[in-house]
Coordinates of C-alpha atoms and ligand atoms in Angstrom, one line a residue:
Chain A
X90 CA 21.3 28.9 17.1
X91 CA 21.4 32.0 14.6
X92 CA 24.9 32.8 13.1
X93 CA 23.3 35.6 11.1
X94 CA 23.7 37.8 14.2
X95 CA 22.0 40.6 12.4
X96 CA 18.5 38.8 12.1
X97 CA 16.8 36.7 15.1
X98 CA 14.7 34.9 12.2
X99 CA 17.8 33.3 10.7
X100 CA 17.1 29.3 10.0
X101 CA 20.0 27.4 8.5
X102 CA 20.0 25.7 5.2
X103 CA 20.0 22.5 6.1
X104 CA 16.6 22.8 8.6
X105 CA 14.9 25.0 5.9
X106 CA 15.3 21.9 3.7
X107 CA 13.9 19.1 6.4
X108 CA 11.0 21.6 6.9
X109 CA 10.2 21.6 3.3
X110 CA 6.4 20.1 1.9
X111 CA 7.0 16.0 2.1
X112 CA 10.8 16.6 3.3
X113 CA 9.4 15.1 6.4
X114 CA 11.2 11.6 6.1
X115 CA 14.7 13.3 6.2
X116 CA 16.7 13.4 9.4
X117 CA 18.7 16.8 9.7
X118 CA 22.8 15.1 9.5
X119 CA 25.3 16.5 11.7
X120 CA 27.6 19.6 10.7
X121 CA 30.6 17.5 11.6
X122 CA 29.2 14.5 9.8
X123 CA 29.3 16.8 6.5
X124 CA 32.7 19.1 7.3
X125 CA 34.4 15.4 7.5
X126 CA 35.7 15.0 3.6
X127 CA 36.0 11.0 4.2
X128 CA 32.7 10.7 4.3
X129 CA 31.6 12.6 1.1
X130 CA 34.2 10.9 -1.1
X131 CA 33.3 10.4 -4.5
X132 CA 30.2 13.1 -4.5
X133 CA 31.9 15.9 -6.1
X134 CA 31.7 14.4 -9.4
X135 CA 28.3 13.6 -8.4
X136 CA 27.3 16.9 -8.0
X137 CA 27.4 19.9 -10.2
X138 CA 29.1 23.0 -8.9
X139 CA 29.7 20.8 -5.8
X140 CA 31.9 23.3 -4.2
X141 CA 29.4 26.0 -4.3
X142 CA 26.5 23.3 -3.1
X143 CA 28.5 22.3 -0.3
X144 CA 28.9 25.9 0.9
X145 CA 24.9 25.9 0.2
X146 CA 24.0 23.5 2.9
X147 CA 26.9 24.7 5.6
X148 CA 25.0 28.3 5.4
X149 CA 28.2 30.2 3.3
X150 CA 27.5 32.9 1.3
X151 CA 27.7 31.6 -2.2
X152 CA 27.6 34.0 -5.4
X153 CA 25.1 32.7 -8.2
X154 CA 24.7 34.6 -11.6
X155 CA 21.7 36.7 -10.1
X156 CA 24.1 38.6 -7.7
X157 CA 26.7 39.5 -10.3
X158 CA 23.6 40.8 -12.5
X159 CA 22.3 42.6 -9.7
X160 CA 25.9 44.0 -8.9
X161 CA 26.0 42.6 -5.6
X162 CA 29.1 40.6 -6.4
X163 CA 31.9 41.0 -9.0
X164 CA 33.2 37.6 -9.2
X165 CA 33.2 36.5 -12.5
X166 CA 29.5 35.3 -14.6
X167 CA 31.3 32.7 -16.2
X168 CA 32.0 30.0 -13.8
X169 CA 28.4 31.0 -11.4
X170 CA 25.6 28.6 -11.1
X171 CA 21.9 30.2 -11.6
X172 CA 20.1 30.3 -8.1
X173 CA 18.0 27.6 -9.4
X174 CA 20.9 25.3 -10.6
X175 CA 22.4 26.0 -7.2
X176 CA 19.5 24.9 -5.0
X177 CA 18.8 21.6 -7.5
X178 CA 22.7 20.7 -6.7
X179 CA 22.8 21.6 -2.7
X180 CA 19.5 19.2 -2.6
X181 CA 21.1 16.6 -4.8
X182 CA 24.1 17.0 -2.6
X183 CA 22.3 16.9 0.5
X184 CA 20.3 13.6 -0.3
X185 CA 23.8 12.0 -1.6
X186 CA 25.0 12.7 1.5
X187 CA 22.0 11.9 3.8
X188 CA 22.2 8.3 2.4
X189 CA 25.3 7.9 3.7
X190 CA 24.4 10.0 7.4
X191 CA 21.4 7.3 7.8
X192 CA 23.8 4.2 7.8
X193 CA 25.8 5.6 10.3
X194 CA 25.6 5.7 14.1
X195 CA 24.4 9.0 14.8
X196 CA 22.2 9.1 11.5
X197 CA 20.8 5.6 12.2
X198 CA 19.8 6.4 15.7
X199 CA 18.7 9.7 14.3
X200 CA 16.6 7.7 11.9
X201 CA 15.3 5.3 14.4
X202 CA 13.5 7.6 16.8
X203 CA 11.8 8.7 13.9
X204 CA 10.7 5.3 13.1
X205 CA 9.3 4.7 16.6
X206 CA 7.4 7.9 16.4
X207 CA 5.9 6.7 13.8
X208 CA 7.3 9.3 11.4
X209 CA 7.0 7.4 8.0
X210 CA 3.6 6.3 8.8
X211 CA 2.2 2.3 9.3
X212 CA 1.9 -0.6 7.0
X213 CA -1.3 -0.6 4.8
X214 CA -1.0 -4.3 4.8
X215 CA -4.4 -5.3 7.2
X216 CA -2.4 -7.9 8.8
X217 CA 0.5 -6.0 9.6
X218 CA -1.5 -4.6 12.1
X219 CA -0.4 -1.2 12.0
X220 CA 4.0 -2.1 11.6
X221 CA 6.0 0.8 11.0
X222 CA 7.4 1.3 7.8
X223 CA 11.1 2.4 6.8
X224 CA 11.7 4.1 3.7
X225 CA 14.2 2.9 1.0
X226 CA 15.4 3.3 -2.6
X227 CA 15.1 0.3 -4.8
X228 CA 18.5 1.9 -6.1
X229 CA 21.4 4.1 -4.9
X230 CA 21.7 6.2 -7.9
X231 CA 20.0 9.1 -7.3
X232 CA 17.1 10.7 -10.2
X233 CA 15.9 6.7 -10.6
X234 CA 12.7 5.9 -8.6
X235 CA 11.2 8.0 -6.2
X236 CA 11.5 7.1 -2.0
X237 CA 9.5 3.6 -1.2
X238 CA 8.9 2.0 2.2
X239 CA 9.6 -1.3 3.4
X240 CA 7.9 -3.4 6.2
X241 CA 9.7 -5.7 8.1
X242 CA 7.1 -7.5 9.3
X243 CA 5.3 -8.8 5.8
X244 CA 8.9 -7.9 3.5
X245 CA 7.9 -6.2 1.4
X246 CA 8.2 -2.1 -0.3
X247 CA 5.4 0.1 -0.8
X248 CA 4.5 3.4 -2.0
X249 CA 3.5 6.0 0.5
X250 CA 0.3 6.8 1.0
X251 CA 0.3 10.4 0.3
X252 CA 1.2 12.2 -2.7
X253 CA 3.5 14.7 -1.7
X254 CA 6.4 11.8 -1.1
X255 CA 6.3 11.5 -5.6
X256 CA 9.2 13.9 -5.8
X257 CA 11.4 12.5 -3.6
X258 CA 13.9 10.7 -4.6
X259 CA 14.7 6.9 -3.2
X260 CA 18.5 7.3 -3.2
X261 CA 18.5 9.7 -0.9
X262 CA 17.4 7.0 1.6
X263 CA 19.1 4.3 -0.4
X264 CA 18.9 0.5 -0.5
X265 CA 20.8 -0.4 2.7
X266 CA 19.2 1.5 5.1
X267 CA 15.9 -0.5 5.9
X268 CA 18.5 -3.9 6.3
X269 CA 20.8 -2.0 8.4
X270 CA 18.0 -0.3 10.3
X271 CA 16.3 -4.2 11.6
X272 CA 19.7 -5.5 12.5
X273 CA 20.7 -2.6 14.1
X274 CA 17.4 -2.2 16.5
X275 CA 16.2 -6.0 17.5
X276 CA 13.0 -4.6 18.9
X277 CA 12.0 -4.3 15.4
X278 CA 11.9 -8.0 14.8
X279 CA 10.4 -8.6 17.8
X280 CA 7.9 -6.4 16.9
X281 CA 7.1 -8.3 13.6
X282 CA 7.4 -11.6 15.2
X283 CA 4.3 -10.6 17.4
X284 CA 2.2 -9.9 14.8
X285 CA 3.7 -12.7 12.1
X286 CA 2.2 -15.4 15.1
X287 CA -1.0 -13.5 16.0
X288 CA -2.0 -14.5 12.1
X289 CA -3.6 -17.8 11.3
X290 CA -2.0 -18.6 8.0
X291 CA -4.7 -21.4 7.3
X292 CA -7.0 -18.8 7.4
X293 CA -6.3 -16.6 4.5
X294 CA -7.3 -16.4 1.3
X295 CA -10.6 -15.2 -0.2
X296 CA -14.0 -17.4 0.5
X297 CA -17.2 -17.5 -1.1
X298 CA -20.3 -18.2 1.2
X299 CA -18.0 -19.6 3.5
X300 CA -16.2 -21.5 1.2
X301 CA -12.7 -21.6 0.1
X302 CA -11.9 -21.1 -3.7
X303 CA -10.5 -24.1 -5.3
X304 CA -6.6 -24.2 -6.2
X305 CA -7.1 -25.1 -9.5
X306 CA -10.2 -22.7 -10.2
X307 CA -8.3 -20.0 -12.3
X308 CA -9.2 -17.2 -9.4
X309 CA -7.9 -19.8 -6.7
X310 CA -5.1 -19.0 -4.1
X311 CA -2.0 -18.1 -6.0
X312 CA 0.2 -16.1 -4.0
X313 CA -0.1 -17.4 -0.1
X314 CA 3.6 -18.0 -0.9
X315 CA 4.5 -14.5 -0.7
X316 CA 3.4 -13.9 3.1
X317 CA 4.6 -17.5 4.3
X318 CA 6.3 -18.2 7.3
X319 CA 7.9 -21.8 8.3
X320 CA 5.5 -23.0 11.3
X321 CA 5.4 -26.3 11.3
X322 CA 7.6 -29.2 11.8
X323 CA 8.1 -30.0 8.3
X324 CA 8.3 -26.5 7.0
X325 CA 10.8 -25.4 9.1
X326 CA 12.8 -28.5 8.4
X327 CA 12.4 -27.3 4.8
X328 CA 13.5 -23.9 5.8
X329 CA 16.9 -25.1 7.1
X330 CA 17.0 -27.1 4.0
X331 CA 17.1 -23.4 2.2
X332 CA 20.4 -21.7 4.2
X333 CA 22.4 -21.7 1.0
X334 CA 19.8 -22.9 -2.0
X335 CA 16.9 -23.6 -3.1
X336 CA 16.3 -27.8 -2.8
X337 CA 15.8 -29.4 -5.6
X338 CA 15.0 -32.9 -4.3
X339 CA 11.6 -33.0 -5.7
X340 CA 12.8 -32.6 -9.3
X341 CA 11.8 -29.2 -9.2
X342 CA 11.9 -28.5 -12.9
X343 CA 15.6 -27.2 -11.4
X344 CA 14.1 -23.8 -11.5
X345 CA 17.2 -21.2 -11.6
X346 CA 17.1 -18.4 -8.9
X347 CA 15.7 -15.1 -10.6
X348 CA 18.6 -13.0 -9.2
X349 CA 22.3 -14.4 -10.0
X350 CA 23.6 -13.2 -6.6
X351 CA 21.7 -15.0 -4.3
X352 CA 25.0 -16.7 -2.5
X353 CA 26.5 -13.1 -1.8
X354 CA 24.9 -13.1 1.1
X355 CA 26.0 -12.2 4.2
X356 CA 25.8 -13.3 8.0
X357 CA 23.6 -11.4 10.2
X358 CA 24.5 -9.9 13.2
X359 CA 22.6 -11.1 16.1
Chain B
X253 CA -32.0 13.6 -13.1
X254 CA -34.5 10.7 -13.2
X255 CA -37.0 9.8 -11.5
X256 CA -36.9 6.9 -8.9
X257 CA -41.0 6.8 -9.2
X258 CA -43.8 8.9 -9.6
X259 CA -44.2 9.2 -5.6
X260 CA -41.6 11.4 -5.0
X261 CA -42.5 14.2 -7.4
X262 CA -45.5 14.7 -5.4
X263 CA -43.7 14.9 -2.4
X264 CA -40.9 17.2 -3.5
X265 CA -42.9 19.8 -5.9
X266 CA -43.2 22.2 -3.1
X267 CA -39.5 22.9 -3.2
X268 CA -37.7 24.2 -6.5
X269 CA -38.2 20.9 -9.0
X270 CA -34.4 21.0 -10.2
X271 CA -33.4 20.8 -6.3
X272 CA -35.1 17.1 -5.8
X273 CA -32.8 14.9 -4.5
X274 CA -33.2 11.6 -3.9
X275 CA -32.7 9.2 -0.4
X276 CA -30.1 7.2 -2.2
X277 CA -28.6 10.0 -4.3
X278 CA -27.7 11.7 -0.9
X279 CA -26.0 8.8 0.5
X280 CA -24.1 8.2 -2.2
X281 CA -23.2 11.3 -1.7
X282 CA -21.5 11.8 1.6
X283 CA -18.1 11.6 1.2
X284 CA -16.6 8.3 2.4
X285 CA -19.6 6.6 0.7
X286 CA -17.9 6.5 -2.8
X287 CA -17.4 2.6 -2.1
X288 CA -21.2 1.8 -2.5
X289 CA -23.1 1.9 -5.7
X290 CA -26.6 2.7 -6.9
X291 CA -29.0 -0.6 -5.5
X292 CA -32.0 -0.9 -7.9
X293 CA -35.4 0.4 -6.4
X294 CA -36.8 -2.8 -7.3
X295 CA -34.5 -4.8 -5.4
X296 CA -35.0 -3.0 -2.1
X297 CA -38.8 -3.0 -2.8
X298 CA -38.6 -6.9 -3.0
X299 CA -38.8 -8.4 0.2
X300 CA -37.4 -11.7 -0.8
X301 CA -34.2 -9.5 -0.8
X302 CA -34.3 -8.6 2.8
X303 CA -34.8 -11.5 4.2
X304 CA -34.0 -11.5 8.0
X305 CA -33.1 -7.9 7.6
X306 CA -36.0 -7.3 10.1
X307 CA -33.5 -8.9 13.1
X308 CA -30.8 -6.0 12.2
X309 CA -32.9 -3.1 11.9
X310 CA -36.2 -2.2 13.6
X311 CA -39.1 -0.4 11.3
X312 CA -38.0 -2.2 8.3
X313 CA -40.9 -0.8 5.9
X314 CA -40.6 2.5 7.3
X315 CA -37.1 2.7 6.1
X316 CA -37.6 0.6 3.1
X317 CA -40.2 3.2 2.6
X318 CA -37.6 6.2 2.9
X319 CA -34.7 4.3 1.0
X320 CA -37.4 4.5 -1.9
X321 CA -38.6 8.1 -0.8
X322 CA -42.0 7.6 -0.4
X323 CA -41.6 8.6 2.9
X324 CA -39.8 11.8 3.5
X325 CA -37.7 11.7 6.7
X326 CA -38.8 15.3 7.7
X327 CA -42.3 14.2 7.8
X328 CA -41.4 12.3 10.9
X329 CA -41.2 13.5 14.5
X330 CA -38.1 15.2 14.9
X331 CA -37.2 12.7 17.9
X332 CA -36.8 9.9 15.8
X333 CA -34.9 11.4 12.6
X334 CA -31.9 11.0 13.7
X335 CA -32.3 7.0 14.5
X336 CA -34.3 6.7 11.4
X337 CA -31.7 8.0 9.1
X338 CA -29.1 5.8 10.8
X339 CA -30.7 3.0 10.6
X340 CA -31.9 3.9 7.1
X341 CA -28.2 3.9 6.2
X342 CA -27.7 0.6 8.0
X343 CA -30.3 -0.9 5.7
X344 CA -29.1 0.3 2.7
X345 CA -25.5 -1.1 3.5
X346 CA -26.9 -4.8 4.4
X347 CA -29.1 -4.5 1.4
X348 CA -26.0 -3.8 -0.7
X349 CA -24.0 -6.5 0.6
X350 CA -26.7 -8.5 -1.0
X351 CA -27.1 -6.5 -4.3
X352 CA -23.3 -6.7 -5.4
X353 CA -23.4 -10.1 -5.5
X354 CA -26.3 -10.2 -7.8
X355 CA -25.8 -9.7 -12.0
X356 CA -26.7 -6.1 -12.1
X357 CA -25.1 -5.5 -8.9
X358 CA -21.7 -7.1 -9.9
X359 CA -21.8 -5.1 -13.4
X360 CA -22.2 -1.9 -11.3
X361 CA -18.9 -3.1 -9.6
X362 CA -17.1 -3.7 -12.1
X363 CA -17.3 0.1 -13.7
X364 CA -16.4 1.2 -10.0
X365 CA -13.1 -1.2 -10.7
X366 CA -12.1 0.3 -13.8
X367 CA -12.5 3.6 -12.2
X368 CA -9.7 2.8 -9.8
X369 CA -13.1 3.8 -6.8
X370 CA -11.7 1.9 -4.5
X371 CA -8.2 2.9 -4.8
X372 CA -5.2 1.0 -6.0
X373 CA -2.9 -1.3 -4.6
X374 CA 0.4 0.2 -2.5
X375 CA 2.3 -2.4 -3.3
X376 CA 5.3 -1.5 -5.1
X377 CA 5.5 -4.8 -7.3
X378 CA 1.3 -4.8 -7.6
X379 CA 1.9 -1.9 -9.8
X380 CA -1.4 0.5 -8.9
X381 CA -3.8 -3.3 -9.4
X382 CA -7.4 -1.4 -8.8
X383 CA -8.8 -3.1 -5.1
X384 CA -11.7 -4.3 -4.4
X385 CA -14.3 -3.5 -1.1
X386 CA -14.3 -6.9 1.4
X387 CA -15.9 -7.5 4.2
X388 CA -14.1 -10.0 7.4
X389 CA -17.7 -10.5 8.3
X390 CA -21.1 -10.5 7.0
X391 CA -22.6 -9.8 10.4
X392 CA -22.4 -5.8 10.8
X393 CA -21.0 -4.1 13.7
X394 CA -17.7 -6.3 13.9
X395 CA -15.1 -5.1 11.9
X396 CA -15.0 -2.0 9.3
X397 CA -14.1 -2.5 5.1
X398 CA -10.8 -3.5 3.9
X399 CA -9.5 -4.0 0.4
X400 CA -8.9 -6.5 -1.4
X401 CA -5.7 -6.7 -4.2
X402 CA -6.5 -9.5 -6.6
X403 CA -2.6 -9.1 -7.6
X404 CA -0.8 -10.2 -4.3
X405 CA -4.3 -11.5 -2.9
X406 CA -3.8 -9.9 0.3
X407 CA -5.9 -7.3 2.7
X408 CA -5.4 -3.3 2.9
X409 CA -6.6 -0.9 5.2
X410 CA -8.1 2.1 3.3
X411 CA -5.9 4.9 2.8
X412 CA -9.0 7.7 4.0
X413 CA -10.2 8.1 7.6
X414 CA -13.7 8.1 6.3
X415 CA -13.5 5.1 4.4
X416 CA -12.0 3.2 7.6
X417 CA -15.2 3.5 9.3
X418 CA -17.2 2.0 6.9
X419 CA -18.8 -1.0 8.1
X420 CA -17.4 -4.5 6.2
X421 CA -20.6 -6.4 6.3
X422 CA -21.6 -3.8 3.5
X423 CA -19.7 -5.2 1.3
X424 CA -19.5 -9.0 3.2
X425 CA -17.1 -11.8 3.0
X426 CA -17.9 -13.3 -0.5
X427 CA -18.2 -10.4 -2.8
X428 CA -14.3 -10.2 -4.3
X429 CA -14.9 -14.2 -4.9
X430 CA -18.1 -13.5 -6.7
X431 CA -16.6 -10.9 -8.8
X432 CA -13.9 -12.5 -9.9
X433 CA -15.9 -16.1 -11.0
X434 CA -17.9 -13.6 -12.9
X435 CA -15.3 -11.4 -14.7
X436 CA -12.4 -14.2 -14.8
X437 CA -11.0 -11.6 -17.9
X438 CA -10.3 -9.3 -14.1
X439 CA -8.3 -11.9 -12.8
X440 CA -4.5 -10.6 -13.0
X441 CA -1.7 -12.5 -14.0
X442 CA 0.2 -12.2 -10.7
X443 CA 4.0 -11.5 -10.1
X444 CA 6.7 -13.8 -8.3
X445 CA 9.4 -11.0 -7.8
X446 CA 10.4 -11.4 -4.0
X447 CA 11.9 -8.1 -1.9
X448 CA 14.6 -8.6 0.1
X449 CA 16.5 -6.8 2.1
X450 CA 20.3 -5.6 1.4
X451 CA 23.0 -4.2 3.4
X452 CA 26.0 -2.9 1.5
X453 CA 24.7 -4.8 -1.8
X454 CA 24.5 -8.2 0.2
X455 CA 21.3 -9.5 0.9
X456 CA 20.6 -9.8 4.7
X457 CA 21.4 -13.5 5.1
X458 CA 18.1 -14.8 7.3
X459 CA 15.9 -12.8 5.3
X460 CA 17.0 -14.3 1.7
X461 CA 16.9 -18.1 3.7
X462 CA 12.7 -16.7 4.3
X463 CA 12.4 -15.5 0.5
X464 CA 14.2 -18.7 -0.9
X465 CA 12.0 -20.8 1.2
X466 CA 8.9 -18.4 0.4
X467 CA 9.7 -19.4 -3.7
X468 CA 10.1 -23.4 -3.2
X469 CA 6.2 -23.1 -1.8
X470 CA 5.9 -21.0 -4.9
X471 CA 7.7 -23.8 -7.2
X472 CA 5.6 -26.6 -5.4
X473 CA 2.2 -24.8 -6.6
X474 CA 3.6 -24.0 -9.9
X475 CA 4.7 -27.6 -9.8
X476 CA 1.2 -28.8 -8.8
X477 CA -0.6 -27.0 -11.5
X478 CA 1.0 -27.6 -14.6
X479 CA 0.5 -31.4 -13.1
X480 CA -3.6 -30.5 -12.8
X481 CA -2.7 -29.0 -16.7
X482 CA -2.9 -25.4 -15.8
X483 CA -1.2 -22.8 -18.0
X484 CA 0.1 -20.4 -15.6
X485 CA 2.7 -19.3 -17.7
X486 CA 1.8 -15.5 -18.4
X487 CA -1.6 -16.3 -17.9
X488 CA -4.2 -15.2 -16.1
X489 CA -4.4 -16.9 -12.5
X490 CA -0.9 -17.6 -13.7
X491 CA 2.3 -15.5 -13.2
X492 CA 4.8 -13.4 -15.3
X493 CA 7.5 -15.4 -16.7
X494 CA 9.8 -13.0 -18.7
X495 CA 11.0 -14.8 -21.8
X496 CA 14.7 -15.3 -20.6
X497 CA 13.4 -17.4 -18.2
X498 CA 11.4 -19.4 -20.5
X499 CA 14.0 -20.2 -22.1
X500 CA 16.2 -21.3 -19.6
X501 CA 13.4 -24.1 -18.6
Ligands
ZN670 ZN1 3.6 -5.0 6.2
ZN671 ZN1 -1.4 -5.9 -4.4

C-alpha cells in the first residue's frame, strides 16, 4: 500500500511507529478510526501543534522549521514546530489516541490476537503457569508511569521483563483496557480459572526442613492473603458476605477501605 | 588470585602462571551460574558434608578431587571428560545446597542479596525487593530454580533462559527460610495495596468482591497478631500503614 507513488520503499507513519525498538505492544489503529473527529475529542489541547501531529501520523506533508531554513518551504518560521517537537507530539498524539482505539471493537480485537500470540509475553509469577499478560497504565494521563502489565489470573501489574518497554508510556494503553479486555474475551477467565484450581493453596508458603514457618515468627506467612481464592464452604460464604463491603461482624477494628470509591463499582457483563 | 592449595600450582606451572584458573572459579564463571557462590575448599574436602552424596553422583572422590583441583580433568581419558565434568558440576550444586545453609555460606548469600544477583522482584507494588534462589525440591533432577520475593512471598520464574535451567535442588527447599531466621534485619515490611481492575474508572464489580474478600483474610491475620502482641504496624514482618490511616484507627 504505497501512496508515495514515486518510491516502492514508502512505509507509512503510523507502521514506522509500531515497528519502532519496544513499540512492539502497540496495535497499528485504523485510518478511519483516526479521520473520525468524535473519537479524538478533547486531544487537541492535549497535544502541541496538534494539527500538524495529526497530519504526521495520516502521512501529510507537514512543514517544520528545518524546511523553511533549508528553503524548501516558505510558509512562515513563526508558527512551525522543530522536526523534533513534531515527532515528540505525533507520538504523544498517537498513544492518546491508541488508548482510546484499544477500548473499541476493532482495537480490542486488534489487541486481543495479540494477546493470544503471546505478544506481551507470560506471567513471571511461577504459579501462573505461564498466563498472558495485558499491558496497562496505572493512570490515563500520559508522561506519568511508564506501560505495566496485568495478569488476570494472580491480579496483579508487573513490570516487563525487558528493558526496552522503560520508555513507554502507560497511558498510551491506559487503565481500562486490561478490565475491558477479560470481560470482553471469556476464554480469558477460563484460562485463569484452570490454573487458579490446579494450585494447592494449603501448600504455599516457605518451609524449612520440611517445616512450615510459624505465623507468629516475624518471617512467618504474611501475605497468603494477596493470592487467595474462596474454596471452601465457609470462605465462599464469606465471599458473598463481601458483594458490597467489607463485614465487620467480628469487630474488625472497623478497618476503613483504603480507596474511598470502592462502591462505584459496576456490574459485570457476563 | 589466591591459591586454593599448594597442589594446584604444581599442576598448572607448565602453562603461563597468571593463566591458572581454578575448578570452581570456572564454574562460577559460565554465564547462567551467577546464582551460586564460592563453597569453601574445606567444606567440600569434609566428607561429613557429603553425606549420601555418593547415591547422586558416581566417583565421588574423583570429583571431589577435581572440585578441589588436585586432579586436573585433562589428565583423564578423554572418554570420560565429558561425564566427569557434568557430574563434577552436579556435585558442586548438591554440595552448595548444603553450604548456603551453613554460617559462612548464608553470609556469602547475603552480599549476593544486596547485589540485587538474583534479580529483583517484577512486581509493580514489591518495588525492585532483591529475590532469593529456591528450590521446589531438594532431590535434583525434578524441577529447575525459582525465586523467591520476601515482599509478596510468592515464586518467580527467572527472567534469563540460562538461569531457567538451573537445577532447584542447588539451592533446595529450605534455604530462603534459613536466610531470613538468620538476617531477620532482611525481612521487609510488606505492602497491603490490592490491584484491581477498572473499566471507565469503575472497578470491575467481581473482581473488587475477590480483593475485598482477599483484605478481610488480611484484617483477620492482622487481627490475630496484634492479639499474639505482634507489632506489624510499619514493622518488619509487619506492613506499611501510612500515617492517615493510623490515625483513622
Ligand atoms: Zn500472574
Ligand atoms: Zn514481590
Amino acid at each position: 500500500m504505497s501512496s508515495g507513488g514515486e518510491e516502492g520503499d514508502y512505509v507509512p507513519w503510523i507502521q514506522q511507529f509500531c515497528d519502532l525498538f519496544g513499540h512492539d505492544y502497540f496495535v497499528p489503529v485504523a485510518q478511519e478510526f483516526i479521520e473520525d473527529d468524535f473519537n479524538l475529542t478533547g486531544l487537541s489541547s492535549q497535544v502541541p501543534y496538534y494539527r500538524e501531529a495529526l497530519y504526521t501520523i495520516l502521512d501529510y506533508q507537514v512543514d517544520t522549521i528545518e524546511d523553511v531554513t533549508n528553503g524548501t518551504s516558505n510558509s512562515d518560521k513563526q508558527d512551525l514546530p522543530t522536526k523534533s517537537l513534531l515527532s515528540h507530539s505525533a507520538e504523544l498524539l498517537y498513544g492518546l489516541i491508541h488508548a482510546r482505539y484499544i477500548i473499541s471493537k476493532p482495537g480490542l480485537t486488534a489487541m486481543a490476537s495479540k494477546f493470544e500470540r503471546n505478544d506481551f509475553g507470560c506471567c513471571p509469577r511461577y504459579y501462573c503457569d505461564g498466563m498472558h499478560l495485558i499491558p496497562c497504565g496505572s493512570t490515563d494521563v500520559p508522561g506519568q508511569e511508564t506501560v505495566r502489565l496485568y495478569c488476570p489470573c494472580c491480579n496483579d501489574i508487573y513490570l516487563p521483563s525487558s528493558s526496552r518497554y522503560l520508555n513507554i508510556d502507560g497511558s498510551f494503553f491506559g487503565t481500562t483496557f486490561p478490565g475491558l479486555l477479560i470481560k470482553m474475551f471469556p476464554e480469558i477467565e477460563n484460562q485463569c480459572r484452570i490454573r487458579i484450581n490446579k494450585v494447592n493453596q494449603n501448600e504455599l508458603g516457605l518451609k524449612l526442613f520440611g517445616f512450615r514457618i510459624n505465623e507468629s515468627s516475624i518471617s512467618g506467612p504474611r501475605m497468603k492473603w494477596l493470592r487467595m481464592h474462596p474454596k471452601s464452604i465457609e470462605q465462599r460464604h464469606e465471599f458473598e458476605n463481601c458483594e458490597l463491603s467489607i463485614p465487620s461482624e467480628d469487630e474488625m477494628d472497623d478497618e476503613d477501605d483504603e480507596d474511598e470509591d470502592d462502591d462505584k463499582t459496576m456490574a459485570s457483563e457476563d | 588470585m589466591t591459591s586454593r592449595n599448594g597442589i594446584t600450582e604444581e599442576y598448572h606451572t607448565d602453562s603461563s602462571s597468571d593463566f591458572t584458573e581454578y575448578w570452581i572459579d570456572l564454574f562460577l564463571g559460565i554465564k547462567g551460574h551467577e546464582y551460586f557462590c564460592d563453597i569453601d575448599e574445606d567444606y567440600i574436602r569434609d566428607k561429613f558434608n557429603l553425606t549420601g552424596l555418593n547415591q547422586e553422583v558416581s566417583k565421588l572422590s574423583v570429583l571431589i578431587d577435581i572440585l578441589t583441583d588436585i586432579i586436573d580433568i585433562e589428565s583423564q581419558p578423554e572418554d570420560q571428560r565429558d561425564a566427569l565434568e557434568h557430574n563434577a558440576r552436579v556435585l558442586y550444586g548438591l554440595i552448595h545446597a548444603r553450604y548456603i545453609l551453613t554460617s559462612r555460606g548464608l553470609n556469602k548469600m547475603f552480599e549476593k542479596y544486596r547485589n540485587g544477583d538474583f534479580g529483583y522482584c517484577p512486581r509493580v507494588h514489591c518495588q525492585l525487593h532483591p529475590l532469593l534462589p529456591i528450590g521446589l525440591n531438594d532431590q535434583p533432577r525434578l524441577a529447575s530454580v525459582k525465586l523467591y520475593c520476601a515482599k509478596c512471598e510468592d515464586l518467580y520464574n527467572p527472567k534469563s533462559g540460562r538461569h531457567a535451567i538451573i537445577d532447584g535442588a542447588y539451592f533446595g527447599t529450605s534455604f530462603p527460610a534459613m536466610f531470613f531466621q538468620n538476617f531477620p534485619q532482611a525481612i521487609p515490611v510488606h505492602d497491603r495495596k490490592i490491584y484491581t481492575p477498572r473499566v471507565f474508572g469503575f472497578k470491575l464489580h467481581d473482581y473488587s468482591q475477590l480483593s475485598r474478600w482477599r483484605e478481610l483474610q488480611r484484617n483477620k491475620l492482622e487481627k490475630s497478631l496484634v492479639q499474639k502482641g505482634i507489632d506489624i504496624y510499619n514493622k518488619p514482618g509487619g506492613f506499611v500503614i501510612d500515617e492517615k490511616e493510623e490515625i483513622k484507627n
